[in-house]
mmCIF file of C-alpha atoms and ligand atoms in Angstrom:
data_model
loop_
_atom_site.group_PDB
_atom_site.id
_atom_site.type_symbol
_atom_site.label_atom_id
_atom_site.label_comp_id
_atom_site.label_asym_id
_atom_site.label_seq_id
_atom_site.Cartn_x
_atom_site.Cartn_y
_atom_site.Cartn_z
ATOM 1 C CA MET A 195 95.220 97.871 87.899
ATOM 2 C CA ILE A 196 97.892 100.006 85.778
ATOM 3 C CA CYS A 197 101.018 100.611 88.198
ATOM 4 C CA VAL A 198 103.148 103.794 86.751
ATOM 5 C CA THR A 199 106.834 104.165 87.628
ATOM 6 C CA GLY A 200 108.611 107.176 87.339
ATOM 7 C CA SER A 201 105.422 108.508 87.746
ATOM 8 C CA SER A 202 107.224 112.257 88.904
ATOM 9 C CA GLY A 203 109.790 112.403 85.829
ATOM 10 C CA THR A 204 109.005 114.072 82.848
ATOM 11 C CA LEU A 205 107.491 111.546 80.804
ATOM 12 C CA GLY A 206 105.513 109.412 83.517
ATOM 13 C CA SER A 207 103.997 112.799 84.907
ATOM 14 C CA GLU A 208 102.648 113.024 81.622
ATOM 15 C CA VAL A 209 101.087 109.584 81.287
ATOM 16 C CA ILE A 210 99.347 109.665 84.696
ATOM 17 C CA ARG A 211 97.874 113.049 83.795
ATOM 18 C CA GLN A 212 96.169 112.018 80.683
ATOM 19 C CA LEU A 213 95.176 108.542 82.909
ATOM 20 C CA SER A 214 93.410 110.766 84.658
ATOM 21 C CA ALA A 215 92.179 113.082 82.297
ATOM 22 C CA GLY A 216 90.965 109.509 80.721
ATOM 23 C CA LYS A 217 89.277 108.825 83.978
ATOM 24 C CA ILE A 218 91.316 105.612 83.981
ATOM 25 C CA SER A 219 92.134 104.301 87.285
ATOM 26 C CA TYR A 220 96.109 103.845 87.838
ATOM 27 C CA ARG A 221 98.588 103.608 90.600
ATOM 28 C CA GLY A 222 101.439 106.041 90.655
ATOM 29 C CA ALA A 223 104.651 104.576 91.306
ATOM 30 C CA PHE A 224 107.183 107.425 93.136
ATOM 31 C CA PHE A 225 111.022 107.206 94.515
ATOM 32 C CA SER A 226 110.247 110.347 96.987
ATOM 33 C CA GLU A 227 107.514 109.752 99.548
ATOM 34 C CA GLN A 228 107.278 113.271 99.567
ATOM 35 C CA LYS A 229 106.220 113.485 95.639
ATOM 36 C CA ALA A 230 104.105 110.293 96.711
ATOM 37 C CA GLU A 231 102.284 112.202 99.304
ATOM 38 C CA LYS A 232 101.636 115.286 97.416
ATOM 39 C CA ALA A 233 100.041 113.123 94.791
ATOM 40 C CA ARG A 234 98.139 111.295 97.301
ATOM 41 C CA LEU A 235 96.612 114.999 98.367
ATOM 42 C CA LYS A 236 95.630 114.886 94.612
ATOM 43 C CA GLY A 237 93.331 111.754 95.322
ATOM 44 C CA ILE A 238 96.231 109.670 93.482
ATOM 45 C CA GLU A 239 96.632 106.193 94.543
ATOM 46 C CA ALA A 240 100.203 106.693 95.377
ATOM 47 C CA VAL A 241 103.141 104.092 96.635
ATOM 48 C CA THR A 242 107.011 104.642 96.726
ATOM 49 C CA ILE A 243 109.266 102.650 95.425
ATOM 50 C CA ASP A 244 113.526 102.214 94.715
ATOM 51 C CA TYR A 245 114.537 100.028 92.134
ATOM 52 C CA ASN A 246 117.054 99.654 94.457
ATOM 53 C CA ARG A 247 115.815 97.753 96.949
ATOM 54 C CA PRO A 248 113.254 95.307 95.046
ATOM 55 C CA GLU A 249 111.446 94.792 98.762
ATOM 56 C CA THR A 250 109.556 97.936 97.548
ATOM 57 C CA LEU A 251 108.938 96.615 94.035
ATOM 58 C CA VAL A 252 106.681 93.688 94.377
ATOM 59 C CA PRO A 253 104.187 95.096 97.023
ATOM 60 C CA ALA A 254 104.125 97.791 94.884
ATOM 61 C CA PHE A 255 103.173 96.097 91.052
ATOM 62 C CA GLN A 256 100.618 93.672 93.311
ATOM 63 C CA ASP A 257 97.193 93.132 91.335
ATOM 64 C CA CYS A 258 98.713 95.105 88.347
ATOM 65 C CA GLU A 259 97.598 93.803 85.251
ATOM 66 C CA LYS A 260 99.497 96.537 83.647
ATOM 67 C CA LEU A 261 103.351 98.098 83.992
ATOM 68 C CA PHE A 262 104.698 101.182 82.905
ATOM 69 C CA LEU A 263 108.307 100.457 83.296
ATOM 70 C CA LEU A 264 110.671 103.503 83.061
ATOM 71 C CA GLY A 265 113.942 103.768 84.532
ATOM 72 C CA PRO A 266 116.037 106.711 85.439
ATOM 73 C CA ASN A 267 119.333 108.027 83.470
ATOM 74 C CA THR A 268 121.747 106.778 86.188
ATOM 75 C CA PRO A 269 124.902 104.644 85.851
ATOM 76 C CA ASP A 270 123.371 101.298 87.181
ATOM 77 C CA GLN A 271 119.970 102.370 84.782
ATOM 78 C CA ALA A 272 119.809 98.430 83.188
ATOM 79 C CA ARG A 273 120.412 96.834 86.449
ATOM 80 C CA LEU A 274 117.618 98.786 88.213
ATOM 81 C CA GLU A 275 115.116 98.198 85.619
ATOM 82 C CA LEU A 276 116.081 94.209 85.973
ATOM 83 C CA ASN A 277 115.125 94.757 89.288
ATOM 84 C CA ALA A 278 111.650 95.806 88.432
ATOM 85 C CA VAL A 279 111.363 92.863 85.383
ATOM 86 C CA GLU A 280 112.155 90.492 87.886
ATOM 87 C CA ALA A 281 108.988 92.042 90.535
ATOM 88 C CA ALA A 282 106.974 92.021 87.528
ATOM 89 C CA LYS A 283 107.415 88.249 87.062
ATOM 90 C CA ALA A 284 106.742 88.016 90.887
ATOM 91 C CA ALA A 285 103.722 90.014 91.176
ATOM 92 C CA ASN A 286 101.921 88.277 88.214
ATOM 93 C CA VAL A 287 101.514 91.123 86.020
ATOM 94 C CA ARG A 288 100.619 90.528 82.841
ATOM 95 C CA HIS A 289 102.212 93.311 80.289
ATOM 96 C CA ILE A 290 105.086 95.549 80.524
ATOM 97 C CA VAL A 291 105.000 98.777 78.458
ATOM 98 C CA LYS A 292 108.846 99.443 78.569
ATOM 99 C CA GLN A 293 110.385 103.217 78.050
ATOM 100 C CA SER A 294 113.045 102.021 75.693
ATOM 101 C CA VAL A 295 115.038 104.416 73.369
ATOM 102 C CA MET A 296 115.111 104.614 69.475
ATOM 103 C CA GLY A 297 117.274 102.004 67.988
ATOM 104 C CA ALA A 298 117.991 99.627 71.102
ATOM 105 C CA PRO A 299 118.012 96.268 69.406
ATOM 106 C CA ALA A 300 121.279 97.682 67.215
ATOM 107 C CA GLN A 301 123.071 98.729 70.443
ATOM 108 C CA SER A 302 125.246 101.353 68.383
ATOM 109 C CA PHE A 303 125.227 103.911 71.134
ATOM 110 C CA SER A 304 124.967 104.460 74.656
ATOM 111 C CA LEU A 305 121.674 104.525 75.396
ATOM 112 C CA ALA A 306 120.747 101.748 73.248
ATOM 113 C CA LYS A 307 122.802 99.543 75.086
ATOM 114 C CA VAL A 308 121.542 100.334 78.450
ATOM 115 C CA HIS A 309 118.097 99.618 77.108
ATOM 116 C CA TYR A 310 118.388 96.763 75.024
ATOM 117 C CA PRO A 311 119.221 94.068 77.854
ATOM 118 C CA VAL A 312 116.289 95.350 79.517
ATOM 119 C CA GLU A 313 114.345 94.641 76.478
ATOM 120 C CA VAL A 314 115.273 91.239 76.033
ATOM 121 C CA ALA A 315 114.865 90.408 79.589
ATOM 122 C CA VAL A 316 111.651 91.773 79.581
ATOM 123 C CA LYS A 317 110.777 89.224 76.450
ATOM 124 C CA GLU A 318 112.550 86.312 78.117
ATOM 125 C CA SER A 319 110.456 87.044 81.136
ATOM 126 C CA GLY A 320 107.090 85.392 79.528
ATOM 127 C CA ILE A 321 105.335 88.862 80.213
ATOM 128 C CA ALA A 322 103.542 90.469 77.081
ATOM 129 C CA TRP A 323 105.486 93.135 76.070
ATOM 130 C CA THR A 324 105.395 96.756 74.099
ATOM 131 C CA PHE A 325 108.560 98.511 73.720
ATOM 132 C CA LEU A 326 108.255 102.212 73.356
ATOM 133 C CA ARG A 327 111.311 103.341 71.651
ATOM 134 C CA PRO A 328 111.079 107.119 71.085
ATOM 135 C CA ASN A 329 113.776 109.801 69.671
ATOM 136 C CA SER A 330 115.317 112.205 71.834
ATOM 137 C CA PHE A 331 112.169 114.527 73.779
ATOM 138 C CA MET A 332 111.525 117.663 72.552
ATOM 139 C CA GLN A 333 111.443 119.040 76.498
ATOM 140 C CA ASN A 334 114.797 118.714 76.603
ATOM 141 C CA LEU A 335 115.057 122.051 75.023
ATOM 142 C CA VAL A 336 113.466 122.797 78.546
ATOM 143 C CA THR A 337 114.685 120.580 81.304
ATOM 144 C CA TYR A 338 118.326 120.132 79.758
ATOM 145 C CA MET A 339 118.625 123.384 77.952
ATOM 146 C CA GLY A 340 116.051 125.735 79.281
ATOM 147 C CA GLU A 341 118.623 127.146 82.181
ATOM 148 C CA THR A 342 121.234 128.800 79.658
ATOM 149 C CA ILE A 343 118.617 129.514 77.243
ATOM 150 C CA ARG A 344 117.213 131.704 80.062
ATOM 151 C CA ALA A 345 120.583 133.070 81.539
ATOM 152 C CA GLU A 346 122.591 133.408 78.155
ATOM 153 C CA ASP A 347 120.269 133.129 75.615
ATOM 154 C CA THR A 348 122.727 130.515 74.240
ATOM 155 C CA PHE A 349 122.029 126.441 74.031
ATOM 156 C CA TYR A 350 124.820 123.881 73.908
ATOM 157 C CA SER A 351 124.842 120.990 72.015
ATOM 158 C CA ALA A 352 128.120 118.401 70.426
ATOM 159 C CA SER A 353 125.337 117.835 67.858
ATOM 160 C CA SER A 354 126.806 120.239 64.973
ATOM 161 C CA THR A 355 124.263 119.941 62.011
ATOM 162 C CA ALA A 356 122.821 116.951 62.812
ATOM 163 C CA ASP A 357 119.014 116.646 61.618
ATOM 164 C CA ILE A 358 117.277 115.252 64.926
ATOM 165 C CA SER A 359 113.464 113.986 64.731
ATOM 166 C CA HIS A 360 112.372 115.238 68.321
ATOM 167 C CA VAL A 361 109.300 113.812 69.980
ATOM 168 C CA ASP A 362 107.035 115.652 72.171
ATOM 169 C CA ILE A 363 106.572 113.506 75.275
ATOM 170 C CA ARG A 364 102.784 113.851 74.797
ATOM 171 C CA ASP A 365 102.687 111.833 72.169
ATOM 172 C CA VAL A 366 104.885 109.683 73.638
ATOM 173 C CA ALA A 367 102.756 109.362 76.914
ATOM 174 C CA ALA A 368 99.508 108.944 74.233
ATOM 175 C CA VAL A 369 101.045 105.939 72.609
ATOM 176 C CA ALA A 370 102.293 104.656 76.568
ATOM 177 C CA LEU A 371 97.640 105.216 76.997
ATOM 178 C CA LYS A 372 96.775 103.192 74.194
ATOM 179 C CA ALA A 373 99.576 100.388 75.253
ATOM 180 C CA LEU A 374 98.114 100.097 78.808
ATOM 181 C CA THR A 375 94.374 100.507 77.949
ATOM 182 C CA GLU A 376 93.654 98.441 74.695
ATOM 183 C CA THR A 377 94.540 95.355 73.466
ATOM 184 C CA GLY A 378 96.761 94.705 70.305
ATOM 185 C CA HIS A 379 100.068 96.452 71.091
ATOM 186 C CA GLU A 380 101.447 93.024 72.804
ATOM 187 C CA GLY A 381 104.577 92.122 71.050
ATOM 188 C CA MET A 382 105.079 95.557 69.455
ATOM 189 C CA ALA A 383 108.188 97.970 69.549
ATOM 190 C CA TYR A 384 107.061 101.744 68.289
ATOM 191 C CA THR A 385 109.546 103.969 66.995
ATOM 192 C CA LEU A 386 108.473 107.350 68.116
ATOM 193 C CA THR A 387 109.666 110.587 66.116
ATOM 194 C CA GLY A 388 108.576 113.418 65.291
ATOM 195 C CA PRO A 389 106.964 114.827 61.913
ATOM 196 C CA GLU A 390 110.163 116.737 60.724
ATOM 197 C CA ALA A 391 113.858 116.255 61.619
ATOM 198 C CA TRP A 392 115.601 119.725 62.521
ATOM 199 C CA THR A 393 118.977 120.466 63.268
ATOM 200 C CA TYR A 394 119.888 122.548 66.578
ATOM 201 C CA ASP A 395 120.277 125.565 64.208
ATOM 202 C CA GLN A 396 117.036 125.549 63.264
ATOM 203 C CA VAL A 397 115.409 124.975 66.746
ATOM 204 C CA SER A 398 117.446 128.419 67.656
ATOM 205 C CA GLU A 399 116.065 129.979 64.651
ATOM 206 C CA GLU A 400 112.416 129.136 65.574
ATOM 207 C CA LEU A 401 113.046 130.320 68.968
ATOM 208 C CA THR A 402 114.702 133.650 68.123
ATOM 209 C CA LYS A 403 111.455 134.196 65.876
ATOM 210 C CA VAL A 404 109.100 133.134 69.005
ATOM 211 C CA LEU A 405 110.687 134.912 71.574
ATOM 212 C CA GLY A 406 111.879 137.950 69.221
ATOM 213 C CA ARG A 407 115.147 138.091 70.870
ATOM 214 C CA ARG A 408 118.278 136.419 69.355
ATOM 215 C CA ILE A 409 118.646 132.697 70.859
ATOM 216 C CA ARG A 410 121.810 131.018 69.714
ATOM 217 C CA HIS A 411 122.941 127.641 69.316
ATOM 218 C CA MET A 412 126.804 126.808 70.365
ATOM 219 C CA ASN A 413 128.180 123.585 69.134
ATOM 220 C CA LEU A 414 130.922 122.683 71.211
ATOM 221 C CA SER A 415 133.840 119.862 70.433
ATOM 222 C CA PRO A 416 133.030 116.965 72.200
ATOM 223 C CA SER A 417 135.822 117.548 74.798
ATOM 224 C CA ASP A 418 134.756 121.023 75.651
ATOM 225 C CA TYR A 419 130.811 119.419 75.658
ATOM 226 C CA LYS A 420 131.877 117.191 77.923
ATOM 227 C CA ASP A 421 133.848 119.640 80.350
ATOM 228 C CA GLY A 422 130.353 121.716 80.516
ATOM 229 C CA MET A 423 129.019 118.555 81.698
ATOM 230 C CA LEU A 424 131.652 117.660 84.498
ATOM 231 C CA ALA A 425 131.522 121.455 85.741
ATOM 232 C CA GLN A 426 127.819 121.012 86.032
ATOM 233 C CA GLY A 427 128.287 118.066 88.545
ATOM 234 C CA MET A 428 127.619 115.489 85.969
ATOM 235 C CA PRO A 429 128.751 111.713 86.937
ATOM 236 C CA GLU A 430 131.699 111.129 84.546
ATOM 237 C CA GLU A 431 129.968 107.743 83.226
ATOM 238 C CA ILE A 432 126.687 109.952 82.086
ATOM 239 C CA ALA A 433 128.740 112.498 80.827
ATOM 240 C CA ASP A 434 130.000 109.559 78.335
ATOM 241 C CA ARG A 435 126.606 108.235 77.879
ATOM 242 C CA MET A 436 125.559 111.780 76.594
ATOM 243 C CA LEU A 437 128.513 112.532 74.685
ATOM 244 C CA ASP A 438 128.338 109.341 72.876
ATOM 245 C CA LEU A 439 124.610 110.287 72.263
ATOM 246 C CA GLU A 440 125.541 113.376 70.314
ATOM 247 C CA ARG A 441 128.241 111.346 68.506
ATOM 248 C CA TYR A 442 125.480 109.177 67.392
ATOM 249 C CA PHE A 443 123.124 112.410 66.382
ATOM 250 C CA ARG A 444 126.330 113.857 64.377
ATOM 251 C CA GLN A 445 126.665 110.686 62.200
ATOM 252 C CA GLY A 446 122.744 111.351 61.197
ATOM 253 C CA HIS A 447 121.071 108.281 62.883
ATOM 254 C CA ALA A 448 118.635 110.380 64.909
ATOM 255 C CA SER A 449 116.996 112.070 61.456
ATOM 256 C CA HIS A 450 114.359 109.513 60.208
ATOM 257 C CA ILE A 451 110.887 109.763 60.739
ATOM 258 C CA THR A 452 108.318 107.059 61.618
ATOM 259 C CA ARG A 453 104.090 107.492 61.534
ATOM 260 C CA ASP A 454 103.666 105.267 64.575
ATOM 261 C CA ILE A 455 102.392 107.867 66.781
ATOM 262 C CA GLU A 456 99.962 108.514 64.214
ATOM 263 C CA GLN A 457 99.519 105.147 63.564
ATOM 264 C CA VAL A 458 98.594 104.289 67.295
ATOM 265 C CA THR A 459 96.696 107.009 68.359
ATOM 266 C CA GLY A 460 95.436 108.022 65.522
ATOM 267 C CA GLN A 461 96.481 111.782 65.742
ATOM 268 C CA LYS A 462 99.650 113.441 63.667
ATOM 269 C CA ALA A 463 103.197 113.779 65.898
ATOM 270 C CA ARG A 464 103.009 117.348 67.326
ATOM 271 C CA GLN A 465 105.260 119.528 65.828
ATOM 272 C CA TYR A 466 108.645 121.026 67.563
ATOM 273 C CA ALA A 467 107.479 124.982 66.215
ATOM 274 C CA ASP A 468 103.932 124.265 67.944
ATOM 275 C CA TYR A 469 106.009 122.791 70.844
ATOM 276 C CA ILE A 470 108.227 126.331 71.120
ATOM 277 C CA ARG A 471 105.306 128.035 70.718
ATOM 278 C CA GLN A 472 103.655 126.791 73.473
ATOM 279 C CA THR A 473 107.036 127.132 76.041
ATOM 280 C CA ALA A 474 106.986 131.128 75.153
ATOM 281 C CA ASP A 475 103.033 131.340 75.323
ATOM 282 C CA SER A 476 103.370 129.765 79.268
ATOM 283 C CA GLY A 477 105.801 132.700 79.703
ATOM 284 C CA ILE A 478 109.026 130.040 80.949
ATOM 285 C CA TRP A 479 111.862 131.907 78.847
ATOM 286 C CA GLY A 480 111.163 135.130 80.617
ATOM 287 C CA GLU A 481 111.334 138.462 78.977
HETATM 288 N N1 NAP B 100 115.060 112.068 77.641
HETATM 289 C C1 NAP B 100 114.670 111.684 76.120
HETATM 290 O O1 NAP B 100 115.099 112.543 75.306
HETATM 291 C C2 NAP B 100 114.950 110.266 76.029
HETATM 292 C C3 NAP B 100 114.615 110.087 74.985
HETATM 293 C C4 NAP B 100 114.724 108.596 74.553
HETATM 294 C C5 NAP B 100 114.601 107.301 75.805
HETATM 295 N N2 NAP B 100 114.727 108.019 77.092
HETATM 296 C C6 NAP B 100 114.804 107.596 78.277
HETATM 297 O O2 NAP B 100 113.618 107.910 79.122
HETATM 298 C C7 NAP B 100 113.671 107.570 80.327
HETATM 299 C C8 NAP B 100 113.567 108.952 80.817
HETATM 300 O O3 NAP B 100 112.832 109.613 81.155
HETATM 301 P P1 NAP B 100 112.306 110.965 81.757
HETATM 302 O O4 NAP B 100 112.827 111.954 81.116
HETATM 303 O O5 NAP B 100 110.976 111.159 82.049
HETATM 304 O O6 NAP B 100 112.601 110.451 83.217
HETATM 305 P P2 NAP B 100 113.037 111.370 84.450
HETATM 306 O O7 NAP B 100 112.484 112.470 84.464
HETATM 307 O O8 NAP B 100 114.302 111.725 84.773
HETATM 308 O O9 NAP B 100 112.417 110.870 85.903
HETATM 309 C C9 NAP B 100 112.889 109.664 86.283
HETATM 310 C C10 NAP B 100 112.031 108.871 87.026
HETATM 311 O O10 NAP B 100 112.756 107.941 87.524
HETATM 312 C C11 NAP B 100 112.501 107.807 89.411
HETATM 313 N N3 NAP B 100 113.606 107.319 89.921
HETATM 314 C C12 NAP B 100 114.870 107.786 90.093
HETATM 315 N N4 NAP B 100 115.462 106.802 90.945
HETATM 316 C C13 NAP B 100 114.405 105.809 91.061
HETATM 317 C C14 NAP B 100 114.770 104.387 91.843
HETATM 318 N N5 NAP B 100 116.316 104.329 92.246
HETATM 319 N N6 NAP B 100 114.071 103.702 91.940
HETATM 320 C C15 NAP B 100 112.757 104.302 91.653
HETATM 321 N N7 NAP B 100 112.138 105.419 90.582
HETATM 322 C C16 NAP B 100 113.415 106.145 90.425
HETATM 323 C C17 NAP B 100 112.282 109.270 89.675
HETATM 324 O O11 NAP B 100 111.776 109.801 91.042
HETATM 325 P P3 NAP B 100 112.539 111.163 91.401
HETATM 326 O O12 NAP B 100 111.418 112.295 90.632
HETATM 327 O O13 NAP B 100 111.941 111.022 92.873
HETATM 328 O O14 NAP B 100 113.664 111.482 91.410
HETATM 329 C C18 NAP B 100 111.246 109.832 88.288
HETATM 330 O O15 NAP B 100 110.475 109.194 88.341
HETATM 331 C C19 NAP B 100 115.197 106.661 80.153
HETATM 332 O O16 NAP B 100 114.554 105.568 80.547
HETATM 333 C C20 NAP B 100 115.863 107.280 79.084
HETATM 334 O O17 NAP B 100 116.912 106.641 78.361
HETATM 335 C C21 NAP B 100 114.924 109.725 77.408
#
């Protein structure tokens, strides 16, 4: 059995969608009982877990040979994921496919510092492992920037003119699927990027072209960017984490391109322009 944590989230929901499409049996682990119930109504084997409550984890992971481990972007994310690693050991999980982040081992930015200690704990657990180290998701354009694009035809960053090789989560999920269902991925760390690196100005130009109305990218100073995140109610620790990520982008560390997606899945990584066109076709940007 395969257990998928974060099943209601951006990436986890795509992982279970692809597992369902492939008619591969799995157990979806949900944080919210309501979301678990909704999944059950669709015929999914769904359990509830809370990384803060280890007693919920062992029963959820029981009988699972493979675990897709994804932690939420919270101040205590590393501690939560470490609870899951302990539970995986207790439940005799054989292989952990861990959602990590690009550049984790160098620990030169906030998210890498969150993920790397968990990677180390997974390695030390004695359980076979595969690490997925994606760059920033293309889908962040909708998840985090969509509101202001719809309201003001503008999105904000503090990335300046940095090139970023954003990756489509459908490709990240496809790599996860391979690692969860095939052998040969044990002991592998995959750095997952899109096929090109774009600045946010290029993203705004593409959106403008596809939507037929001017969509602006506004580059903010780090302090204005942080103020914006705080004004939206983001906890300061998470705002600082995101700000440090923007610094990492600005310094050009997120521009490199890998072929890991193609090598693992046999399919070329999806392009940002195609993702943008698909969001437009889905009607999410309004008139
Ligand atoms: N976004 C990016 O560009 C990017 C790039 C590279 C790496 N990452 C990494 O990817 C991960 C985020 O992936 P995502 O965007 O798919 O996440 P997401 O959409 O924010 O989903 C987080 C999931 O965790 C669940 N969750 C929250 N609190 C929990 C708890 N206490 N116990 C158990 N489950 C809990 C959530 O359940 P509910 O839906 O019920 O709240 C949700 O299913 C992070 O580890 C991040 O560092 C992200």
